[in-house]
Structure formats: structure tokens, C-alpha cells
Amino acid sequence: PLPALFPQKSLSFGDVHLSLATVITIISTIILTYLLNLFVNKTKYGKAMLAVSEDYGAAELVGINVNQVMTMTFAIGSALAGVASVLYVASYPQIQPFMGSMLGIKAFTAAVLGGIGSIPGAVVGGLILGIIEVLTRAYLSSAYADAIVFVILILVLLIQ
């Protein structure tokens, strides 16, 4: 076990009690989603990212340095994955070599559920997936929670 990253305080909002790590995670997610959405939709580099993702060859033809854009995209993605891992470890203080594999699958499922290419949609997809997973653990069985994620992914891919 790792030492706690944030103080083990509980914040109360009426009848709802949340740990400080949960509140920080929610606030961080809102801020980072807003900033990433702003970056992608309002800056020159963000629009270059959209152009490269839409049509690699056409973006190169209009003078976009595709390699630089791809490097920047991976750097931003890696930085966000680093923030996500710190927030995850704040809530679940353990580190294992393959701890991110299931999280990656769930993140992909959330992105597909919320709409690939929509940053706020991916966050909403993650929220929906989290609610479904918690309800599955509460009313069915913890053993089914990960299986439900795969069923949702398959259903969404079949429907779209």
C-alpha cells in the first residue's frame, strides 16, 4: 500500500459524503475536459489535430506538419493519462504492473459510448459507464461488473 496522496477527509453535501480524493478527481476532470475542449476547438494546434485525425494526407498537403501534430497529440494524451493515474492512485492506493489495462478498456468503452471525437461525450460516457458499473456491483454481483462493460461495448459497436 502507498501513503495517501490527499488527506483522508470526508466532505458532506447534505446526505452525500465524498472523500477529498473524489472531490479533487471530479473538479480535475471538469477543468481538464474544459481546457482540452478549448485547446482542440479554439487553437491553431488543436485545429491541426482535428485536421490530421480527419484526413492525414490532406492535412499534409495544406502544410500541416503531421509528425509534429502526432507527437503533440501523444504528449497531451500521455500527460492526461499521467494525471488520471495519479487521481486513480489517490482513490485506490496500490500500484501493479498491469493495473491500467482494464482502465484502458473502460476508457475506450466510455469514449465509444459518448461518441468518438467528442471530449465532453467521452466524459459523459464514462459517467454513464460508472453508474452502470456501480449499480451492477450493488444489485447483481461484483463478478459481473467488468463483463457488463464488455457487453455495453459490444452493444454500442453493433448498434452504431
Tab-separated table of C-alpha atoms in Angstrom:
chain	number	residue	atom	x	y	z
A	1	PRO	CA	0.000	0.000	0.000
A	2	LEU	CA	1.036	3.547	-0.724
A	3	PRO	CA	0.666	6.503	1.614
A	4	ALA	CA	-2.384	8.661	0.948
A	5	LEU	CA	-1.857	11.440	-1.592
A	6	PHE	CA	-4.593	13.608	-0.110
A	7	PRO	CA	-5.753	13.917	3.495
A	8	GLN	CA	-8.333	11.275	4.414
A	9	LYS	CA	-11.102	13.812	4.943
A	10	SER	CA	-14.727	13.381	4.042
A	11	LEU	CA	-16.771	16.280	2.711
A	12	SER	CA	-20.514	16.364	3.246
A	13	PHE	CA	-23.059	17.858	0.882
A	14	GLY	CA	-26.361	17.239	2.623
A	15	ASP	CA	-26.766	13.476	2.830
A	16	VAL	CA	-23.946	12.849	0.356
A	17	HIS	CA	-20.478	12.150	1.787
A	18	LEU	CA	-17.490	12.261	-0.576
A	19	SER	CA	-13.808	11.753	0.128
A	20	LEU	CA	-11.441	14.615	-0.640
A	21	ALA	CA	-9.816	12.464	-3.354
A	22	THR	CA	-13.209	12.024	-5.059
A	23	VAL	CA	-13.941	15.758	-4.966
A	24	ILE	CA	-10.477	16.551	-6.372
A	25	THR	CA	-11.000	13.950	-9.109
A	26	ILE	CA	-14.368	15.439	-10.112
A	27	ILE	CA	-13.045	19.011	-10.139
A	28	SER	CA	-9.891	17.996	-12.038
A	29	THR	CA	-11.952	16.131	-14.628
A	30	ILE	CA	-14.213	19.122	-15.219
A	31	ILE	CA	-11.284	21.545	-15.526
A	32	LEU	CA	-9.174	19.287	-17.767
A	33	THR	CA	-12.145	18.450	-20.004
A	34	TYR	CA	-12.902	22.146	-20.432
A	35	LEU	CA	-9.253	23.025	-21.142
A	36	LEU	CA	-8.779	20.164	-23.606
A	37	ASN	CA	-12.013	21.032	-25.407
A	38	LEU	CA	-10.946	24.683	-25.550
A	39	PHE	CA	-7.498	23.716	-26.864
A	40	VAL	CA	-8.826	21.379	-29.559
A	41	ASN	CA	-11.564	23.698	-30.815
A	42	LYS	CA	-10.028	27.169	-30.432
A	43	THR	CA	-6.279	26.936	-31.096
A	44	LYS	CA	-4.274	26.538	-34.266
A	45	TYR	CA	-2.635	23.362	-32.947
A	46	GLY	CA	-5.973	21.932	-31.871
A	47	LYS	CA	-7.470	22.507	-35.285
A	48	ALA	CA	-4.381	20.907	-36.810
A	49	MET	CA	-5.033	17.874	-34.602
A	50	LEU	CA	-8.597	17.697	-35.898
A	51	ALA	CA	-7.401	18.032	-39.492
A	52	VAL	CA	-4.825	15.251	-39.095
A	53	SER	CA	-7.366	12.961	-37.453
A	54	GLU	CA	-9.853	13.627	-40.260
A	55	ASP	CA	-7.519	13.193	-43.243
A	56	TYR	CA	-3.811	12.602	-42.771
A	57	GLY	CA	-2.893	13.165	-46.413
A	58	ALA	CA	-4.984	16.300	-46.924
A	59	ALA	CA	-3.600	17.845	-43.740
A	60	GLU	CA	-0.083	17.255	-45.022
A	61	LEU	CA	-0.981	18.797	-48.393
A	62	VAL	CA	-2.178	22.045	-46.790
A	63	GLY	CA	1.108	22.438	-44.939
A	64	ILE	CA	0.421	20.912	-41.535
A	65	ASN	CA	3.469	19.225	-40.046
A	66	VAL	CA	1.758	15.902	-39.410
A	67	ASN	CA	4.634	14.374	-37.438
A	68	GLN	CA	4.728	17.352	-35.085
A	69	VAL	CA	0.953	17.216	-34.582
A	70	MET	CA	1.054	13.478	-33.878
A	71	THR	CA	3.901	13.955	-31.388
A	72	MET	CA	1.967	16.730	-29.649
A	73	THR	CA	-1.180	14.565	-29.577
A	74	PHE	CA	0.673	11.686	-27.943
A	75	ALA	CA	2.323	14.068	-25.470
A	76	ILE	CA	-1.048	15.532	-24.442
A	77	GLY	CA	-2.569	12.059	-24.190
A	78	SER	CA	0.346	10.826	-22.084
A	79	ALA	CA	0.128	13.836	-19.772
A	80	LEU	CA	-3.601	13.277	-19.282
A	81	ALA	CA	-3.004	9.572	-18.646
A	82	GLY	CA	-0.436	10.574	-16.014
A	83	VAL	CA	-2.949	12.858	-14.299
A	84	ALA	CA	-5.573	10.106	-14.457
A	85	SER	CA	-3.187	7.598	-12.888
A	86	VAL	CA	-2.354	9.946	-10.020
A	87	LEU	CA	-6.059	10.557	-9.389
A	88	TYR	CA	-6.747	6.806	-9.541
A	89	VAL	CA	-3.949	6.011	-7.097
A	90	ALA	CA	-5.284	8.731	-4.790
A	91	SER	CA	-8.531	6.775	-4.513
A	92	TYR	CA	-7.076	3.246	-4.683
A	93	PRO	CA	-3.589	3.372	-3.133
A	94	GLN	CA	-1.883	0.468	-4.883
A	95	ILE	CA	0.355	0.103	-7.902
A	96	GLN	CA	0.584	-3.025	-10.025
A	97	PRO	CA	2.253	-3.585	-13.409
A	98	PHE	CA	-0.959	-4.207	-15.365
A	99	MET	CA	-3.373	-2.043	-13.405
A	100	GLY	CA	-4.091	0.182	-16.398
A	101	SER	CA	-5.221	-2.492	-18.820
A	102	MET	CA	-8.814	-2.741	-17.592
A	103	LEU	CA	-8.925	1.045	-17.097
A	104	GLY	CA	-7.877	1.470	-20.731
A	105	ILE	CA	-10.640	-0.835	-21.912
A	106	LYS	CA	-13.164	1.033	-19.783
A	107	ALA	CA	-11.882	4.388	-21.099
A	108	PHE	CA	-12.239	3.140	-24.678
A	109	THR	CA	-15.753	1.909	-23.914
A	110	ALA	CA	-16.621	5.304	-22.396
A	111	ALA	CA	-15.275	7.091	-25.483
A	112	VAL	CA	-17.276	4.817	-27.796
A	113	LEU	CA	-20.392	5.211	-25.638
A	114	GLY	CA	-20.043	9.008	-25.535
A	115	GLY	CA	-19.091	9.341	-29.181
A	116	ILE	CA	-15.599	9.078	-30.598
A	117	GLY	CA	-14.277	12.573	-31.238
A	118	SER	CA	-16.376	14.264	-28.589
A	119	ILE	CA	-14.372	15.152	-25.498
A	120	PRO	CA	-17.376	16.025	-23.294
A	121	GLY	CA	-19.162	12.993	-24.737
A	122	ALA	CA	-16.363	10.718	-23.559
A	123	VAL	CA	-16.669	12.153	-20.041
A	124	VAL	CA	-20.446	11.647	-20.071
A	125	GLY	CA	-19.882	8.126	-21.412
A	126	GLY	CA	-17.512	7.466	-18.518
A	127	LEU	CA	-20.070	8.781	-16.046
A	128	ILE	CA	-22.802	6.563	-17.519
A	129	LEU	CA	-20.458	3.571	-17.527
A	130	GLY	CA	-19.501	4.243	-13.902
A	131	ILE	CA	-23.132	4.443	-12.813
A	132	ILE	CA	-23.942	1.202	-14.625
A	133	GLU	CA	-20.930	-0.495	-13.055
A	134	VAL	CA	-21.829	0.648	-9.530
A	135	LEU	CA	-25.441	-0.450	-9.969
A	136	THR	CA	-24.229	-3.821	-11.261
A	137	ARG	CA	-21.991	-4.258	-8.219
A	138	ALA	CA	-24.789	-3.207	-5.871
A	139	TYR	CA	-27.704	-5.173	-7.293
A	140	LEU	CA	-26.207	-8.121	-9.186
A	141	SER	CA	-22.664	-9.128	-8.343
A	142	SER	CA	-19.159	-7.670	-8.371
A	143	ALA	CA	-18.159	-10.550	-10.614
A	144	TYR	CA	-20.432	-9.225	-13.382
A	145	ALA	CA	-19.229	-5.601	-13.334
A	146	ASP	CA	-16.369	-5.999	-15.821
A	147	ALA	CA	-18.428	-8.320	-18.021
A	148	ILE	CA	-21.159	-5.673	-18.227
A	149	VAL	CA	-18.554	-3.209	-19.555
A	150	PHE	CA	-17.730	-5.607	-22.391
A	151	VAL	CA	-21.409	-6.225	-23.132
A	152	ILE	CA	-22.011	-2.469	-23.349
A	153	LEU	CA	-19.020	-2.079	-25.681
A	154	ILE	CA	-20.259	-4.862	-27.958
A	155	LEU	CA	-23.818	-3.481	-27.994
A	156	VAL	CA	-22.696	0.058	-28.799
A	157	LEU	CA	-20.408	-1.181	-31.575
A	158	LEU	CA	-23.192	-3.329	-33.046
A	159	ILE	CA	-25.757	-0.513	-32.927
A	160	GLN	CA	-23.522	2.195	-34.419
